[in-house]
Coordinates of N, CA and C in Angstrom, one line a residue:
M1 N 19.5 -50.9 -2.0 CA 19.2 -50.2 -1.2 C 19.7 -49.2 -0.9
T2 N 21.3 -49.0 -1.0 CA 21.7 -47.6 -1.4 C 22.0 -46.6 -2.1
S3 N 21.5 -47.6 -3.2 CA 21.5 -47.0 -4.4 C 19.9 -45.6 -4.1
L4 N 19.1 -46.5 -3.7 CA 17.6 -45.7 -3.2 C 17.9 -44.3 -2.3
R5 N 18.6 -44.8 -1.0 CA 19.0 -43.3 -0.8 C 19.6 -42.5 -1.0
L6 N 20.8 -42.7 -1.7 CA 21.4 -41.8 -2.6 C 20.1 -41.1 -3.6
F7 N 19.4 -41.6 -4.1 CA 18.3 -40.9 -4.7 C 17.7 -40.0 -4.2
F8 N 17.1 -40.4 -2.9 CA 16.3 -39.5 -2.4 C 17.2 -38.5 -1.6
I9 N 18.5 -38.5 -1.5 CA 19.1 -37.5 -0.7 C 19.6 -36.6 -1.9
L10 N 19.5 -36.9 -3.0 CA 19.4 -36.0 -4.3 C 18.4 -35.6 -4.7
L11 N 17.1 -35.9 -4.3 CA 15.7 -35.3 -5.1 C 15.7 -34.3 -3.6
I12 N 15.6 -34.3 -2.3 CA 15.3 -33.5 -1.6 C 15.8 -32.5 -1.7
P13 N 17.1 -32.1 -2.0 CA 17.5 -30.8 -1.9 C 16.5 -29.7 -3.2
L14 N 16.3 -30.7 -4.3 CA 15.2 -29.9 -5.5 C 14.2 -29.5 -4.9
F15 N 13.7 -30.2 -4.2 CA 11.9 -29.7 -3.9 C 12.3 -28.5 -2.5
C16 N 13.3 -28.5 -2.0 CA 13.4 -27.6 -0.3 C 14.2 -26.4 -1.4
S17 N 14.8 -25.7 -2.4 CA 15.2 -25.1 -3.0 C 14.5 -24.6 -4.0
A18 N 13.5 -24.4 -3.9 CA 12.5 -23.9 -4.9 C 12.2 -22.8 -4.9
K19 N 12.0 -22.4 -3.5 CA 11.7 -20.8 -3.2 C 13.1 -19.8 -2.3
S20 N 13.1 -18.9 -2.8 CA 14.0 -17.6 -2.3 C 13.0 -16.9 -1.7
T21 N 13.7 -16.4 -0.2 CA 12.8 -15.4 0.7 C 13.9 -14.5 1.0
V22 N 13.3 -13.2 0.8 CA 13.3 -12.0 1.6 C 12.8 -11.3 2.4
T23 N 13.9 -11.0 3.8 CA 12.8 -10.1 4.9 C 13.5 -8.8 4.3
Y24 N 12.2 -8.0 5.2 CA 12.3 -6.3 5.1 C 11.5 -5.8 5.8
Y25 N 11.9 -4.6 6.7 CA 11.0 -3.8 7.2 C 10.3 -2.8 7.0
K26 N 9.2 -2.6 7.3 CA 8.5 -1.6 6.9 C 7.8 -0.5 8.2
C27 N 8.5 0.9 7.8 CA 8.4 1.9 9.2 C 7.5 2.8 8.7
V28 N 6.4 3.1 9.2 CA 5.3 4.6 8.9 C 6.0 5.4 9.6
T29 N 5.9 6.6 9.1 CA 6.2 7.9 10.1 C 5.1 9.0 10.0
D30 N 4.9 10.0 10.1 CA 4.0 11.0 9.6 C 3.8 11.6 8.6
K31 N 5.3 11.3 8.0 CA 5.8 11.8 6.9 C 5.7 10.8 5.7
S32 N 6.0 9.8 5.7 CA 6.6 8.4 4.9 C 6.2 7.4 5.2
T33 N 6.6 6.6 4.6 CA 6.4 5.5 5.2 C 7.7 4.7 4.1
V34 N 8.9 3.8 5.0 CA 10.0 3.6 4.4 C 10.5 2.1 4.4
F35 N 11.0 1.6 3.3 CA 11.0 0.2 3.4 C 12.4 -0.1 3.6
S36 N 12.8 -0.7 4.6 CA 14.7 -1.4 5.0 C 14.8 -2.4 5.0
Q37 N 16.2 -2.9 4.8 CA 16.7 -4.1 5.3 C 16.9 -4.0 7.2
H38 N 17.1 -3.0 7.5 CA 17.1 -3.5 8.9 C 15.9 -2.4 9.8
P39 N 15.5 -2.9 11.0 CA 14.5 -2.0 11.6 C 15.2 -0.4 12.0
C40 N 14.1 0.3 11.5 CA 14.0 2.2 11.8 C 13.8 2.3 13.1
S41 N 13.3 1.7 13.7 CA 11.8 2.1 14.6 C 11.8 1.2 15.7
N42 N 10.8 1.5 16.7 CA 10.4 -0.1 17.4 C 9.1 -0.3 17.2
S43 N 8.8 0.3 16.4 CA 7.2 0.0 15.9 C 7.6 -0.8 14.0
A44 N 8.9 -1.0 14.0 CA 9.0 -1.8 12.5 C 8.1 -2.8 12.1
Q45 N 7.6 -2.8 11.5 CA 7.1 -4.2 10.8 C 7.9 -4.8 10.2
Q46 N 7.9 -6.1 10.2 CA 8.6 -7.0 9.3 C 8.1 -7.7 8.5
L47 N 8.4 -7.7 7.3 CA 7.7 -8.8 6.4 C 8.3 -9.2 5.6
T48 N 8.1 -10.2 4.7 CA 8.6 -11.1 3.8 C 8.2 -11.5 2.3
L49 N 9.3 -11.3 1.6 CA 8.8 -11.3 0.4 C 9.6 -13.0 -0.3
T50 N 8.6 -13.8 -1.0 CA 8.9 -15.3 -1.0 C 8.4 -15.2 -2.3
H51 N 9.6 -16.0 -3.3 CA 9.7 -16.2 -4.6 C 9.8 -17.4 -5.2
S52 N 9.0 -18.4 -5.9 CA 9.1 -19.5 -6.1 C 9.4 -20.1 -6.9
D53 N 10.4 -19.3 -7.9 CA 11.1 -19.5 -8.9 C 12.2 -20.1 -8.4
P54 N 12.6 -21.3 -9.0 CA 14.0 -21.9 -8.5 C 15.1 -21.0 -8.9
Q55 N 14.9 -20.6 -10.1 CA 16.2 -20.0 -10.9 C 16.1 -18.3 -10.0
A56 N 15.5 -17.7 -9.3 CA 15.4 -16.4 -9.0 C 16.6 -16.2 -8.3
K57 N 16.8 -15.2 -8.2 CA 18.1 -14.7 -7.4 C 17.6 -13.9 -6.3
V58 N 18.2 -13.5 -5.2 CA 17.6 -12.6 -4.4 C 18.2 -11.4 -5.0
P59 N 16.8 -10.6 -4.9 CA 16.8 -9.3 -5.6 C 17.9 -8.1 -5.1
S60 N 18.2 -7.0 -5.9 CA 19.0 -6.4 -5.2 C 18.1 -5.1 -4.8
E61 N 18.9 -4.0 -4.3 CA 18.5 -3.2 -3.3 C 17.6 -2.7 -4.0
Q62 N 17.3 -2.4 -5.4 CA 16.2 -1.9 -5.8 C 14.8 -2.1 -5.7
H63 N 14.4 -3.1 -4.8 CA 13.3 -3.8 -4.9 C 12.5 -2.6 -3.4
Y64 N 13.2 -2.1 -2.6 CA 12.9 -1.4 -1.7 C 12.9 0.1 -2.2
K65 N 13.5 0.8 -3.1 CA 12.9 2.1 -3.8 C 11.3 1.5 -4.7
T66 N 11.4 0.5 -5.1 CA 10.2 0.8 -6.0 C 8.9 0.2 -4.4
L67 N 9.1 -0.2 -3.9 CA 8.1 -0.1 -2.7 C 7.7 0.7 -2.1
N68 N 8.8 1.7 -2.0 CA 8.5 2.8 -1.7 C 7.8 3.8 -2.4
A69 N 8.6 3.7 -3.8 CA 7.6 4.4 -5.3 C 6.0 3.9 -5.2
L70 N 5.9 2.5 -4.8 CA 4.6 2.2 -4.8 C 3.4 2.5 -4.0
E71 N 4.4 2.3 -2.3 CA 3.6 3.1 -1.1 C 3.1 5.0 -1.7
K72 N 4.4 5.2 -2.3 CA 3.8 6.8 -2.1 C 2.9 7.3 -3.5
R73 N 2.9 6.2 -4.4 CA 1.8 6.9 -5.4 C 0.2 6.3 -5.1
Q74 N 0.3 5.3 -3.7 CA -0.8 4.9 -3.2 C -1.5 6.1 -2.5
I75 N -0.5 6.2 -1.4 CA -0.5 7.5 -0.4 C -1.3 8.8 -1.1
I76 N -0.2 9.3 -2.5 CA -1.1 10.5 -3.3 C -2.3 9.9 -3.8
R77 N -2.7 8.9 -4.2 CA -4.2 8.6 -4.9 C -5.2 8.7 -3.6
N78 N -4.7 8.4 -2.5 CA -5.7 8.3 -1.5 C -6.1 10.1 -1.0
L79 N -4.6 10.5 -1.4 CA -4.6 12.0 -1.0 C -5.4 12.9 -1.8
K80 N -5.6 12.6 -3.1 CA -6.5 13.1 -4.0 C -7.8 13.0 -3.8
N81 N -8.2 11.8 -3.8 CA -9.4 11.2 -3.3 C -10.2 11.8 -2.1
A82 N -8.9 12.2 -1.4 CA -9.8 13.2 0.1 C -9.9 14.5 -0.6
L83 N -9.2 15.0 -0.9 CA -9.3 16.3 -1.6 C -10.3 16.2 -2.5
R84 N -10.7 15.6 -3.6 CA -12.3 15.4 -3.7 C -13.3 15.3 -3.7
A85 N -13.6 14.6 -2.4 CA -14.6 14.3 -1.1 C -14.3 15.8 -0.5
K86 N -13.4 16.6 -0.3 CA -13.7 17.8 0.5 C -14.3 18.8 -0.6
K87 N -13.7 18.8 -1.3 CA -14.5 20.0 -2.5 C -16.0 19.6 -2.8
Q88 N -15.9 18.1 -3.1 CA -17.2 17.7 -3.2 C -18.3 18.0 -1.8
H89 N -17.9 18.4 -0.4 CA -18.2 18.4 0.4 C -18.7 20.2 0.8
A90 N -17.7 20.6 0.0 CA -17.9 22.4 0.0 C -19.1 22.1 -1.1
A91 N -19.2 21.8 -1.8 CA -20.3 22.5 -3.2 C -21.7 21.7 -2.7
I92 N -21.4 20.9 -1.7 CA -23.0 20.7 -1.3 C -23.3 21.5 0.2
L93 N -22.6 21.8 0.3 CA -22.5 22.9 1.6 C -23.3 24.0 1.0
G94 N -22.8 24.4 -0.1 CA -23.2 25.6 -0.8 C -24.6 25.4 -1.1
R95 N -24.6 24.2 -1.6 CA -26.5 24.0 -2.5 C -27.3 24.2 -1.5
K96 N -26.9 23.6 0.0 CA -27.5 23.6 1.0 C -27.9 25.3 1.6
R97 N -26.8 25.9 1.7 CA -27.1 27.1 1.9 C -28.2 28.1 1.0
D98 N -27.7 27.7 -0.2 CA -28.6 28.6 -1.1 C -30.1 28.0 -0.9
E99 N -30.6 26.6 -1.0 CA -31.5 26.3 -0.7 C -32.3 27.0 0.7
A100 N -31.5 27.3 1.5 CA -31.8 27.6 3.0 C -32.1 29.3 2.8
A101 N -31.5 29.8 1.7 CA -31.8 31.2 1.8 C -33.1 31.5 0.6
R102 N -33.2 30.4 -0.5 CA -34.5 30.6 -1.5 C -35.3 29.8 -0.3
E103 N -35.5 29.4 0.4 CA -36.8 29.4 1.6 C -37.2 30.6 2.5
Q104 N -35.7 31.1 2.7 CA -36.3 32.5 3.6 C -36.9 33.4 2.4
Q105 N -36.4 33.4 1.5 CA -37.0 34.5 0.7 C -38.3 33.9 0.4
R106 N -38.7 33.1 0.2 CA -40.1 32.5 0.0 C -41.2 33.0 0.5
R107 N -40.6 33.2 1.8 CA -41.6 33.3 3.6 C -41.6 34.9 3.0
V108 N -40.9 35.8 2.5 CA -41.1 36.9 2.5 C -42.3 37.5 1.3
T109 N -41.9 36.8 0.2 CA -43.3 36.9 -0.7 C -44.7 36.4 -0.9
R110 N -45.2 35.9 0.0 CA -46.7 35.3 1.0 C -47.1 36.3 1.2
L111 N -48.5 35.7 1.3 CA -49.8 37.2 1.2 C -49.6 37.2 2.8
M112 N -49.4 38.6 3.7 CA -49.7 38.8 4.7 C -50.1 40.3 4.7
D113 N -50.3 40.9 6.2 CA -50.6 42.1 6.4 C -49.3 42.7 6.8
D114 N -49.4 44.3 6.6 CA -48.0 44.8 6.8 C -46.9 44.4 8.3
E115 N -48.1 44.3 9.2 CA -47.2 44.2 10.5 C -46.3 42.8 10.1
K116 N -47.3 42.0 10.2 CA -46.9 40.2 10.1 C -45.4 40.7 9.1
R117 N -45.9 41.0 7.7 CA -44.5 41.0 7.1 C -43.5 41.8 7.6
K118 N -43.2 43.0 8.2 CA -42.2 43.4 9.2 C -41.6 42.6 9.6
A119 N -42.4 41.6 10.6 CA -41.7 40.8 11.8 C -41.5 39.6 10.6
T120 N -41.8 39.3 9.7 CA -41.3 38.0 8.5 C -40.3 38.5 8.0
V121 N -39.8 40.0 8.0 CA -38.2 40.2 7.3 C -37.6 40.5 7.8
K122 N -37.7 41.0 9.4 CA -36.8 41.0 10.2 C -36.7 39.6 10.6
D123 N -37.1 38.4 10.5 CA -36.7 37.4 11.0 C -36.1 36.4 9.8
V124 N -36.4 37.0 8.8 CA -35.9 36.2 7.6 C -34.5 37.0 7.6
K125 N -34.0 38.2 7.7 CA -33.0 38.8 8.1 C -32.1 38.0 8.9
Q126 N -32.4 37.5 10.1 CA -31.8 37.0 10.9 C -31.5 35.8 10.6
Q127 N -32.4 34.8 10.3 CA -31.9 33.6 10.0 C -31.2 33.5 8.7
L128 N -31.0 34.4 7.9 CA -30.0 34.9 6.9 C -29.0 35.1 7.4
K129 N -28.4 35.7 8.0 CA -27.1 35.7 9.0 C -26.9 34.8 9.5
S130 N -28.0 34.0 9.7 CA -27.5 32.9 10.7 C -26.9 31.6 9.8
I131 N -27.6 31.8 8.4 CA -27.3 30.5 7.8 C -26.0 31.0 6.6
N132 N -25.6 32.3 6.4 CA -24.8 32.8 6.5 C -23.2 32.6 7.2
K133 N -23.4 32.9 8.6 CA -22.6 32.5 9.2 C -22.3 31.1 9.6
D134 N -23.3 30.4 9.4 CA -22.8 28.9 9.8 C -22.0 28.5 8.4
Y135 N -22.4 28.8 7.5 CA -21.9 28.5 5.9 C -20.6 28.8 6.1
L136 N -20.0 30.1 6.3 CA -18.8 30.5 6.0 C -18.0 29.8 7.4
K137 N -17.9 29.4 8.6 CA -17.5 28.7 9.5 C -17.5 27.2 8.6
Q138 N -18.5 26.3 7.9 CA -17.9 25.5 7.7 C -17.1 25.3 7.0
V139 N -17.4 26.1 5.7 CA -16.3 26.2 4.3 C -15.0 26.6 4.9
K140 N -14.8 27.8 5.9 CA -13.2 28.0 6.6 C -12.6 26.7 7.1
V141 N -13.6 26.0 7.8 CA -12.9 24.7 8.5 C -12.4 24.0 7.2
L142 N -13.6 23.8 6.0 CA -13.2 22.9 4.9 C -12.1 23.3 4.0
N143 N -11.7 24.6 3.8 CA -11.0 25.2 3.1 C -9.2 25.0 3.8
K144 N -9.6 24.8 4.9 CA -7.7 24.5 5.8 C -7.8 23.0 5.7
E145 N -8.8 22.2 5.5 CA -8.3 20.8 5.3 C -8.1 20.8 3.8
I146 N -8.9 21.4 2.7 CA -8.6 21.2 1.6 C -6.8 21.6 1.4
A147 N -6.3 23.0 2.0 CA -5.1 23.5 2.1 C -4.3 22.2 2.5
Q148 N -4.5 21.8 3.5 CA -3.7 20.8 4.2 C -3.5 19.8 3.1
I149 N -4.4 19.1 2.7 CA -4.2 18.0 1.6 C -3.7 18.3 0.9
E150 N -3.9 20.0 0.0 CA -2.9 19.9 -1.0 C -1.6 19.9 -0.7
K151 N -1.0 20.5 0.4 CA 0.2 20.5 0.9 C 0.9 19.0 1.1
K152 N 0.1 18.2 1.2 CA 0.6 17.1 1.4 C 1.1 16.3 0.2
I153 N 0.0 16.8 -1.0 CA 0.1 16.0 -2.4 C 1.2 16.8 -3.0
K154 N 1.7 18.2 -2.6 CA 2.9 18.6 -3.6 C 4.5 18.5 -2.9
R155 N 4.1 17.7 -1.3 CA 5.2 17.2 -0.3 C 5.2 16.0 -1.3
M156 N 4.5 15.1 -1.6 CA 4.4 13.8 -1.9 C 5.1 13.6 -3.3
E157 N 4.8 14.7 -4.0 CA 5.0 14.7 -5.6 C 6.3 15.1 -5.8

């Protein structure tokens, strides 16, 4: 009976020590994300790393740098995707403007009498002016957004 107890007492720690756990904090700010051993703000999120290798040692402080580098690469990738999407949106706006301008030009080339042609030309000029004004306003906003994203990418790299 005592040998059976001794056997279980020696066997239980083997099952319990199979995992090693490290706790760290993730703090997200406007400029970056930081991983730390200690909470860096009230909004710090506590995270836990668990490793199941029984011979694993507690990782050195370098794993925080690795996590920061991974997070940074992910942010840069997301910013580059957003930049590509904005540039694509600008190209689509240009195509839509060109199509609207061609449609207005088609109105002028139709057969009609002189009075109607003068009125149509005047209307087409107004429409083209409006189309270009809207296009320039939208492109200006997009260019600002693109510049901000490019600035963030440069700051992150």
